[in-house]
Tab-separated table of C-alpha atoms in Angstrom:
chain	number	residue	atom	x	y	z
A	12	UNK	CA	0.000	0.000	0.000
A	13	UNK	CA	1.372	3.411	-0.941
A	14	UNK	CA	1.724	6.244	1.539
A	15	UNK	CA	-1.238	8.221	0.169
A	16	UNK	CA	-3.497	5.221	0.756
A	17	UNK	CA	-2.125	4.739	4.265
A	18	UNK	CA	-2.565	8.384	5.222
A	19	UNK	CA	-6.128	8.303	3.924
A	20	UNK	CA	-7.011	4.975	5.559
A	21	UNK	CA	-5.691	5.930	9.006
A	22	UNK	CA	-6.288	9.689	8.797
A	23	UNK	CA	-2.698	10.561	9.655
A	24	UNK	CA	-0.226	12.777	7.872
A	25	UNK	CA	2.820	11.771	5.879
A	26	UNK	CA	4.953	13.684	8.369
A	27	UNK	CA	3.548	11.577	11.198
A	28	UNK	CA	4.376	8.353	9.358
A	29	UNK	CA	7.880	9.588	8.558
A	30	UNK	CA	8.355	10.612	12.189
A	31	UNK	CA	7.127	7.272	13.547
A	32	UNK	CA	9.463	5.486	11.163
A	33	UNK	CA	12.427	7.730	12.016
A	34	UNK	CA	12.075	7.215	15.788
A	35	UNK	CA	11.578	3.454	15.539
A	36	UNK	CA	7.850	3.059	16.116
A	37	UNK	CA	7.540	1.460	12.691
A	38	UNK	CA	9.898	-1.192	11.507
A	39	UNK	CA	11.461	-1.285	8.081
A	40	UNK	CA	9.182	-0.046	5.355
A	41	UNK	CA	10.023	-1.604	2.001
A	42	UNK	CA	10.626	0.721	-0.929
A	43	UNK	CA	9.970	0.045	-4.577
A	44	UNK	CA	12.484	0.576	-7.385
A	45	UNK	CA	11.591	4.282	-7.479
A	46	UNK	CA	12.220	4.696	-3.755
A	47	UNK	CA	8.545	4.994	-2.802
A	48	UNK	CA	7.456	3.381	0.451
A	49	UNK	CA	5.311	0.287	0.107
A	50	UNK	CA	3.500	-0.600	3.340
A	51	UNK	CA	2.797	-4.296	3.897
A	52	UNK	CA	0.304	-5.956	6.250
A	53	UNK	CA	2.777	-6.020	9.144
A	54	UNK	CA	3.453	-2.295	8.697
A	55	UNK	CA	-0.287	-1.602	8.653
A	56	UNK	CA	-0.748	-3.553	11.893
A	57	UNK	CA	2.035	-1.491	13.461
A	58	UNK	CA	0.436	1.742	12.259
A	59	UNK	CA	-2.936	0.672	13.666
A	60	UNK	CA	-1.352	-0.178	17.011
A	61	UNK	CA	0.728	2.991	17.269
A	62	UNK	CA	-2.211	5.122	16.198
A	63	UNK	CA	-4.472	3.442	18.760
A	64	UNK	CA	-1.938	3.900	21.546
A	65	UNK	CA	-1.397	7.554	20.644
A	66	UNK	CA	-5.177	8.070	20.634
A	67	UNK	CA	-5.209	6.396	24.046
A	68	UNK	CA	-2.768	9.021	25.269
A	69	UNK	CA	0.359	6.881	25.403
A	70	UNK	CA	3.438	9.047	25.107
A	71	UNK	CA	5.939	8.591	22.305
A	72	UNK	CA	8.596	7.630	24.863
A	73	UNK	CA	6.408	4.866	26.330
A	74	UNK	CA	5.596	3.662	22.818
A	75	UNK	CA	9.287	3.567	21.951
A	76	UNK	CA	9.920	1.556	25.101
A	77	UNK	CA	7.100	-0.817	24.162
A	78	UNK	CA	8.481	-1.316	20.645
A	79	UNK	CA	11.973	-2.010	21.986
A	80	UNK	CA	10.491	-4.564	24.375
A	81	UNK	CA	8.413	-6.063	21.559
A	82	UNK	CA	11.464	-6.516	19.373
A	83	UNK	CA	13.277	-8.158	22.310
A	84	UNK	CA	10.946	-11.141	22.260
A	85	UNK	CA	8.801	-13.250	24.518
A	86	UNK	CA	10.807	-12.605	27.677
A	87	UNK	CA	9.334	-9.075	27.729
A	88	UNK	CA	5.655	-10.106	27.806
A	89	UNK	CA	5.293	-9.018	31.421
A	90	UNK	CA	6.807	-5.585	30.854
A	91	UNK	CA	4.682	-4.993	27.758
A	92	UNK	CA	1.577	-6.145	29.584
A	93	UNK	CA	2.342	-3.684	32.382
A	94	UNK	CA	2.739	-0.775	29.952
A	95	UNK	CA	-0.639	-1.598	28.402
A	96	UNK	CA	-2.268	-2.041	31.835
A	97	UNK	CA	-0.895	1.299	33.003
A	98	UNK	CA	-2.268	3.022	29.915
A	99	UNK	CA	-5.658	1.391	30.413
A	100	UNK	CA	-5.706	2.648	34.012
A	101	UNK	CA	-4.896	6.132	32.733
A	102	UNK	CA	-7.761	5.972	30.223
A	103	UNK	CA	-10.179	4.827	32.924
A	104	UNK	CA	-9.072	7.744	35.090
A	105	UNK	CA	-9.567	10.179	32.202
A	106	UNK	CA	-13.006	8.735	31.415
A	107	UNK	CA	-14.044	9.191	35.043
A	108	UNK	CA	-12.850	12.799	34.955
A	109	UNK	CA	-14.828	13.435	31.767
A	110	UNK	CA	-17.937	11.753	33.169
A	111	UNK	CA	-17.756	13.954	36.253
A	112	UNK	CA	-17.296	17.041	34.095
A	113	UNK	CA	-20.198	15.918	31.910
A	114	UNK	CA	-22.466	15.639	34.945
A	115	UNK	CA	-21.561	19.144	36.111
A	116	UNK	CA	-22.090	20.585	32.635
A	117	UNK	CA	-25.435	18.836	32.240
A	118	UNK	CA	-26.541	20.077	35.660
A	119	UNK	CA	-25.548	23.649	34.817
A	120	UNK	CA	-27.212	23.475	31.411
A	121	UNK	CA	-30.446	22.181	32.945
A	122	UNK	CA	-30.254	24.868	35.622
A	123	UNK	CA	-29.919	27.614	32.992
A	124	UNK	CA	-32.770	26.142	30.965
A	125	UNK	CA	-34.971	26.207	34.070
A	126	UNK	CA	-33.973	29.797	34.782
A	127	UNK	CA	-34.653	30.750	31.177
A	128	UNK	CA	-38.085	29.077	31.226
A	129	UNK	CA	-38.926	30.779	34.509
A	130	UNK	CA	-37.801	34.142	33.148
A	131	UNK	CA	-39.827	33.690	29.948
A	132	UNK	CA	-42.971	32.723	31.897
A	133	UNK	CA	-42.604	35.699	34.219
A	134	UNK	CA	-42.146	38.121	31.311
A	135	UNK	CA	-45.035	36.629	29.310
A	136	UNK	CA	-47.563	37.821	31.899
């Protein structure tokens, strides 16, 4: 798959792909005879994973650590699992914060709607 197709499919920029490749988040991307990148299924799986982890808030440094551990083999399962578990805990914490904020915003919005309705009824008389 060519880079234009990849950027479209995953809604990421060329610069992001180049950056991820340069810092080691993506392994070797094959190039055709003209020097154009040709992304294979393994590359696409890596892009999906990295993109998902970035969307989950994982830092580039933690992702780099994960990829180094991944390339080190089975003996790093526990460390990789812990990185993923830590990120999941962080997401759960963020979701809770957003849910609490949502409740406050909904309360305030309802309060203002009640005030507005009361004001409109009072002024309609």
